[in-house]
């Protein structure tokens, strides 16, 4: 058999990029992770044009990354909050930030993201095996579902539930 590659047309990466859009969507998401909730806060903090912000917020809501919630005290105002799907992007955001520190700015980001419990910096995001080993580029290969150890058992267990 020849080298197995991920079928590029069936890859989930383009779908993820379509959901996120572009630079402004990532910056809005970063702001949401930092506790911003209102249109005016996003606009003021990011310096983004109102029409672009409205478009990006609508896209993030449409894809289930942010949720719109009316504010009871003032029905004209809307709060935007991360959904579980949006919060699941946190490792991606941290990985991109760490990549930017290492390869683009070459300086540590400020402020420093730390563990709330002991206030120590996060470890670099890494790709790990099923048993927790950090994997490097020489440790990864593509495999078909039938060639993956434990996939049949996992699938059967899920089907039985």
Coordinates of N, CA and C in Angstrom, one line a residue:
X1 N 0.8 -1.2 0.0 CA 0.0 0.0 0.0 C 0.9 1.2 0.0
X2 N 0.5 2.3 -0.8 CA 1.2 3.5 -0.8 C 1.1 4.3 0.5
X3 N 1.7 5.4 0.5 CA 1.6 6.3 1.7 C 0.2 6.7 1.9
X4 N -0.3 6.6 3.1 CA -1.7 7.0 3.5 C -1.6 8.5 3.9
X5 N -2.5 9.3 3.3 CA -2.6 10.7 3.7 C -4.0 11.0 4.1
X6 N -4.2 12.0 4.8 CA -5.6 12.5 5.1 C -6.2 13.0 3.8
X7 N -7.4 12.6 3.5 CA -8.0 13.1 2.3 C -8.3 14.6 2.5
X8 N -7.7 15.5 1.8 CA -7.8 16.9 2.0 C -9.2 17.4 1.9
X9 N -10.0 16.9 0.9 CA -11.3 17.4 0.8 C -12.3 16.9 1.9
X10 N -11.9 15.9 2.6 CA -12.7 15.4 3.7 C -12.2 15.9 5.1
X11 N -11.2 16.7 5.1 CA -10.5 17.2 6.3 C -11.5 18.1 7.1
X12 N -11.4 17.9 8.5 CA -12.3 18.8 9.3 C -11.7 20.2 9.5
X13 N -10.4 20.4 9.2 CA -9.8 21.7 9.4 C -10.5 22.8 8.6
X14 N -10.8 22.6 7.3 CA -11.5 23.7 6.6 C -12.9 24.0 7.3
X15 N -13.5 23.0 7.8 CA -14.8 23.2 8.5 C -14.6 24.1 9.7
X16 N -13.6 23.8 10.4 CA -13.2 24.6 11.6 C -12.9 26.0 11.3
X17 N -12.1 26.2 10.2 CA -11.7 27.5 9.8 C -12.9 28.3 9.3
X18 N -13.9 27.6 8.6 CA -15.1 28.3 8.1 C -15.9 28.8 9.3
X19 N -16.0 28.0 10.4 CA -16.7 28.4 11.6 C -16.1 29.6 12.2
X20 N -14.8 29.6 12.3 CA -14.1 30.7 13.0 C -14.0 31.9 12.1
X21 N -13.9 31.7 10.8 CA -13.7 32.9 10.0 C -12.3 33.3 9.8
X22 N -11.9 34.4 10.4 CA -10.6 34.9 10.2 C -10.1 35.6 11.5
X23 N -9.1 36.4 11.4 CA -8.4 37.0 12.5 C -9.4 37.7 13.5
X24 N -10.4 38.4 13.1 CA -11.3 39.1 14.1 C -12.0 38.1 14.9
X25 N -12.4 37.0 14.3 CA -13.2 36.0 15.1 C -12.3 35.4 16.2
X26 N -11.0 35.2 16.0 CA -10.1 34.7 17.0 C -9.9 35.8 18.1
X27 N -9.9 37.1 17.7 CA -9.7 38.1 18.7 C -10.9 38.3 19.5
X28 N -12.1 38.2 18.9 CA -13.4 38.2 19.7 C -13.4 37.1 20.6
X29 N -13.0 35.9 20.2 CA -13.0 34.7 21.1 C -12.0 34.9 22.2
X30 N -10.9 35.5 21.9 CA -9.9 35.8 23.0 C -10.5 36.8 24.0
X31 N -11.2 37.8 23.5 CA -11.9 38.7 24.4 C -12.9 38.1 25.3
X32 N -13.7 37.1 24.7 CA -14.7 36.4 25.4 C -14.1 35.6 26.5
X33 N -13.0 34.9 26.2 CA -12.2 34.2 27.2 C -11.7 35.1 28.3
X34 N -11.5 36.4 28.0 CA -11.0 37.3 29.0 C -12.2 38.0 29.7
X35 N -13.4 37.6 29.5 CA -14.5 38.1 30.3 C -15.4 39.2 29.7
X36 N -15.1 39.6 28.4 CA -16.0 40.5 27.7 C -17.2 39.9 27.3
X37 N -18.4 40.6 27.4 CA -19.7 40.1 27.1 C -20.5 40.9 26.1
X38 N -20.2 42.2 26.1 CA -21.1 43.1 25.4 C -20.5 43.7 24.1
X39 N -21.4 44.0 23.2 CA -20.9 44.5 21.9 C -20.0 45.7 22.1
X40 N -20.4 46.7 22.9 CA -19.6 47.9 23.2 C -18.2 47.5 23.8
X41 N -18.2 46.5 24.6 CA -16.9 46.1 25.2 C -16.0 45.6 24.1
X42 N -16.5 44.7 23.3 CA -15.7 44.1 22.2 C -15.2 45.2 21.3
X43 N -16.1 46.1 20.9 CA -15.8 47.2 20.0 C -14.7 48.1 20.5
X44 N -14.9 48.5 21.8 CA -13.9 49.4 22.4 C -12.5 48.7 22.6
X45 N -12.5 47.5 23.1 CA -11.3 46.8 23.4 C -10.5 46.4 22.1
X46 N -11.2 46.0 21.1 CA -10.6 45.5 19.9 C -10.4 46.6 18.8
X47 N -11.1 47.7 18.9 CA -11.0 48.8 17.9 C -11.5 48.3 16.6
X48 N -12.5 47.4 16.6 CA -13.0 46.8 15.3 C -14.2 47.7 14.9
X49 N -14.4 47.8 13.6 CA -15.5 48.5 13.0 C -16.8 47.8 13.5
X50 N -17.8 48.6 13.7 CA -19.1 48.0 14.2 C -19.7 47.0 13.3
X51 N -19.7 47.3 12.0 CA -20.3 46.4 11.0 C -19.5 45.0 11.0
X52 N -18.2 45.1 11.1 CA -17.4 43.9 11.1 C -17.7 43.1 12.3
X53 N -17.7 43.8 13.5 CA -18.0 43.1 14.7 C -19.4 42.5 14.7
X54 N -20.4 43.2 14.2 CA -21.7 42.6 14.2 C -21.7 41.3 13.3
X55 N -21.0 41.4 12.2 CA -20.9 40.2 11.3 C -20.2 39.1 12.0
X56 N -19.1 39.3 12.6 CA -18.3 38.2 13.2 C -19.1 37.6 14.4
X57 N -19.7 38.5 15.2 CA -20.5 38.0 16.4 C -21.7 37.1 15.8
X58 N -22.3 37.5 14.8 CA -23.4 36.7 14.2 C -22.9 35.4 13.7
X59 N -21.7 35.4 13.1 CA -21.2 34.1 12.6 C -20.8 33.2 13.8
X60 N -20.2 33.7 14.8 CA -19.9 32.9 16.0 C -21.1 32.3 16.7
X61 N -22.2 33.1 16.7 CA -23.5 32.6 17.3 C -24.0 31.6 16.4
X62 N -24.0 31.8 15.1 CA -24.6 30.9 14.1 C -23.9 29.5 14.2
X63 N -22.6 29.5 14.5 CA -21.9 28.3 14.6 C -21.9 27.7 16.0
X64 N -22.6 28.3 16.9 CA -22.7 27.8 18.2 C -21.5 28.0 19.1
X65 N -20.6 28.9 18.8 CA -19.4 29.2 19.5 C -19.7 30.2 20.6
X66 N -20.5 31.2 20.3 CA -21.0 32.1 21.3 C -22.6 32.0 21.3
X67 N -23.1 32.4 22.5 CA -24.6 32.4 22.6 C -25.0 33.8 23.0
X68 N -26.1 34.3 22.4 CA -26.7 35.6 22.7 C -27.7 35.4 23.8
X69 N -27.6 36.3 24.8 CA -28.5 36.3 25.9 C -29.0 37.7 26.2
X70 N -30.3 38.0 26.1 CA -30.8 39.3 26.5 C -30.5 39.7 27.9
X71 N -30.2 40.9 28.2 CA -30.0 41.3 29.6 C -31.3 41.8 30.2
X72 N -31.7 41.2 31.3 CA -33.1 41.4 31.8 C -33.3 42.9 32.2
X73 N -32.3 43.5 32.7 CA -32.4 44.9 33.2 C -32.6 45.9 32.0
X74 N -32.1 45.5 30.8 CA -32.2 46.4 29.6 C -32.4 45.5 28.4
X75 N -33.6 45.3 28.0 CA -33.9 44.3 26.9 C -33.2 44.7 25.6
X76 N -32.8 46.0 25.5 CA -32.1 46.4 24.2 C -30.6 45.9 24.2
X77 N -30.1 45.5 25.3 CA -28.7 45.0 25.4 C -28.7 43.5 25.3
X78 N -27.6 43.0 24.7 CA -27.4 41.6 24.6 C -26.0 41.2 25.2
X79 N -25.9 40.1 25.9 CA -24.7 39.6 26.4 C -24.3 38.4 25.5
X80 N -23.0 38.3 25.2 CA -22.5 37.2 24.4 C -21.6 36.4 25.4
X81 N -21.9 35.1 25.4 CA -21.1 34.2 26.2 C -20.7 33.0 25.5
X82 N -19.6 32.4 25.9 CA -19.0 31.2 25.3 C -19.9 30.0 25.6
X83 N -20.2 29.2 24.6 CA -20.9 28.0 24.8 C -19.8 26.9 25.1
X84 N -20.3 25.7 25.4 CA -19.3 24.6 25.6 C -18.5 24.4 24.4
X85 N -19.1 24.5 23.2 CA -18.4 24.4 21.9 C -17.3 25.5 21.8
X86 N -17.7 26.7 22.2 CA -16.7 27.8 22.2 C -15.6 27.6 23.2
X87 N -15.9 27.2 24.4 CA -14.9 27.0 25.4 C -14.0 25.8 25.0
X88 N -14.5 24.9 24.2 CA -13.6 23.8 23.7 C -12.5 24.3 22.8
X89 N -12.6 25.5 22.3 CA -11.5 26.1 21.5 C -10.4 26.7 22.4
X90 N -10.5 26.7 23.7 CA -9.4 27.2 24.5 C -8.0 26.6 24.3
X91 N -7.9 25.2 24.2 CA -6.6 24.7 23.9 C -6.0 25.1 22.6
X92 N -6.9 25.3 21.6 CA -6.5 25.8 20.3 C -5.9 27.2 20.4
X93 N -6.7 28.1 21.2 CA -6.2 29.5 21.3 C -4.9 29.5 22.1
X94 N -4.8 28.7 23.1 CA -3.5 28.7 23.9 C -2.4 28.2 23.0
X95 N -2.6 27.1 22.2 CA -1.6 26.6 21.3 C -1.2 27.7 20.3
X96 N -2.1 28.4 19.7 CA -1.8 29.5 18.7 C -1.0 30.6 19.4
X97 N -1.4 31.0 20.6 CA -0.7 32.0 21.4 C 0.8 31.6 21.6
X98 N 0.9 30.3 22.1 CA 2.3 29.8 22.4 C 3.1 29.8 21.1
X99 N 2.5 29.4 20.0 CA 3.2 29.3 18.7 C 3.7 30.7 18.3
X100 N 2.8 31.7 18.5 CA 3.1 33.0 18.1 C 4.3 33.6 19.0
X101 N 4.3 33.2 20.3 CA 5.4 33.7 21.2 C 6.7 33.1 20.7
X102 N 6.7 31.8 20.3 CA 7.9 31.1 19.9 C 8.4 31.5 18.5
X103 N 7.5 31.5 17.6 CA 7.9 31.6 16.2 C 7.7 33.0 15.5
X104 N 6.8 33.9 16.1 CA 6.5 35.1 15.4 C 7.1 36.3 16.2
X105 N 6.6 36.5 17.5 CA 7.1 37.6 18.3 C 8.4 37.4 18.9
X106 N 8.7 36.1 19.2 CA 9.9 35.7 19.9 C 10.1 36.3 21.3
X107 N 8.9 36.7 21.9 CA 8.9 37.2 23.3 C 7.7 36.6 24.0
X108 N 7.8 36.4 25.3 CA 6.6 35.9 26.0 C 5.5 36.9 26.0
X109 N 4.3 36.4 25.9 CA 3.1 37.2 25.8 C 2.9 37.9 27.2
X110 N 2.2 39.0 27.2 CA 1.9 39.7 28.5 C 0.4 40.1 28.4
X111 N -0.4 39.8 29.5 CA 0.0 39.1 30.7 C 0.2 37.6 30.5
X112 N 0.7 37.0 31.5 CA 1.0 35.6 31.4 C -0.2 34.8 31.8
X113 N -0.6 33.8 31.0 CA -1.7 32.9 31.4 C -1.2 31.9 32.4
X114 N -1.8 31.8 33.6 CA -1.3 30.9 34.6 C -2.5 30.0 35.1
X115 N -2.1 28.9 35.8 CA -3.0 28.0 36.5 C -3.6 28.8 37.7
X116 N -4.9 28.9 37.9 CA -5.5 29.6 38.9 C -5.1 29.1 40.3
X117 N -4.9 27.8 40.4 CA -4.6 27.2 41.7 C -3.3 27.6 42.3
X118 N -2.2 27.5 41.4 CA -0.9 27.8 42.0 C -0.2 29.0 41.3
X119 N -0.9 29.6 40.3 CA -0.4 30.8 39.6 C 0.9 30.5 38.9
X120 N 1.1 29.3 38.4 CA 2.3 29.0 37.6 C 1.9 29.0 36.2
X121 N 2.9 29.3 35.2 CA 2.6 29.3 33.8 C 2.2 28.0 33.3
X122 N 1.4 28.0 32.2 CA 1.0 26.7 31.6 C 2.2 26.1 30.9
X123 N 2.2 24.7 30.8 CA 3.1 24.0 30.0 C 2.8 24.3 28.5
X124 N 3.8 24.1 27.6 CA 3.4 24.2 26.2 C 2.4 23.2 25.8
X125 N 1.4 23.6 25.0 CA 0.5 22.6 24.5 C 1.2 21.6 23.6
X126 N 0.9 20.4 23.7 CA 1.6 19.3 23.0 C 0.6 18.3 22.5
X127 N 1.0 17.5 21.5 CA 0.3 16.3 21.1 C 0.7 15.2 21.9
X128 N -0.3 14.5 22.5 CA 0.0 13.4 23.4 C -0.6 12.1 22.9
X129 N 0.1 11.0 23.2 CA -0.5 9.7 22.9 C -1.6 9.3 23.8
X130 N -2.2 8.1 23.6 CA -3.2 7.7 24.5 C -2.7 7.5 25.9
X131 N -1.4 7.2 26.1 CA -0.9 7.0 27.4 C -0.2 8.2 28.0
X132 N -0.3 9.4 27.3 CA 0.2 10.6 27.8 C 1.6 11.0 27.4
X133 N 2.3 10.2 26.6 CA 3.6 10.5 26.0 C 3.5 11.7 25.1
X134 N 4.4 12.7 25.2 CA 4.5 13.8 24.2 C 5.0 13.2 22.9
X135 N 4.3 13.5 21.8 CA 4.7 12.9 20.5 C 5.3 14.0 19.7
X136 N 6.4 13.7 18.9 CA 7.0 14.6 18.0 C 6.6 14.2 16.6
X137 N 7.1 15.0 15.6 CA 6.7 14.8 14.2 C 7.1 13.4 13.7
X138 N 8.1 12.8 14.2 CA 8.4 11.4 13.7 C 7.6 10.3 14.4
X139 N 6.7 10.7 15.3 CA 5.9 9.7 16.0 C 4.5 9.6 15.5
X140 N 4.1 10.3 14.4 CA 2.8 10.4 13.9 C 2.6 9.8 12.6
X141 N 1.6 9.0 12.3 CA 1.3 8.4 11.0 C -0.3 8.5 10.9
X142 N -0.7 8.4 9.6 CA -2.2 8.3 9.4 C -2.5 6.8 9.3
X143 N -3.7 6.4 9.8 CA -4.1 5.0 9.8 C -5.6 5.0 9.4
X144 N -6.0 3.9 8.7 CA -7.4 3.7 8.4 C -8.1 3.2 9.7
X145 N -9.4 3.4 9.8 CA -10.1 3.0 11.1 C -9.8 1.5 11.5
X146 N -9.8 0.6 10.5 CA -9.5 -0.8 10.8 C -8.1 -1.1 11.3
X147 N -7.2 -0.2 11.1 CA -5.8 -0.3 11.5 C -5.5 0.3 12.9
X148 N -6.5 0.9 13.5 CA -6.3 1.6 14.8 C -6.7 0.7 15.9
X149 N -5.7 0.5 16.8 CA -5.9 -0.4 17.9 C -7.0 0.1 18.8
X150 N -8.0 -0.7 19.2 CA -9.0 -0.4 20.1 C -10.2 0.4 19.5
X151 N -10.2 0.7 18.2 CA -11.3 1.5 17.7 C -12.6 0.6 17.6
X152 N -12.4 -0.6 17.2 CA -13.6 -1.5 17.1 C -14.3 -1.7 18.5
X153 N -13.4 -1.9 19.5 CA -14.0 -2.1 20.8 C -14.7 -0.8 21.3
X154 N -14.1 0.3 21.1 CA -14.7 1.6 21.5 C -16.0 1.9 20.8
X155 N -16.0 1.6 19.5 CA -17.2 1.8 18.7 C -18.3 0.8 19.1
X156 N -18.0 -0.4 19.4 CA -19.0 -1.4 19.9 C -19.5 -1.0 21.3
X157 N -18.7 -0.5 22.1 CA -19.1 0.0 23.4 C -20.1 1.2 23.3
X158 N -19.8 2.1 22.4 CA -20.6 3.3 22.2 C -22.0 2.9 21.7
X159 N -22.0 1.9 20.7 CA -23.2 1.4 20.1 C -24.1 0.7 21.2
X160 N -23.5 0.1 22.1 CA -24.3 -0.7 23.1 C -24.9 0.3 24.1
X161 N -24.4 1.5 24.3 CA -25.0 2.4 25.3 C -26.3 3.0 24.9

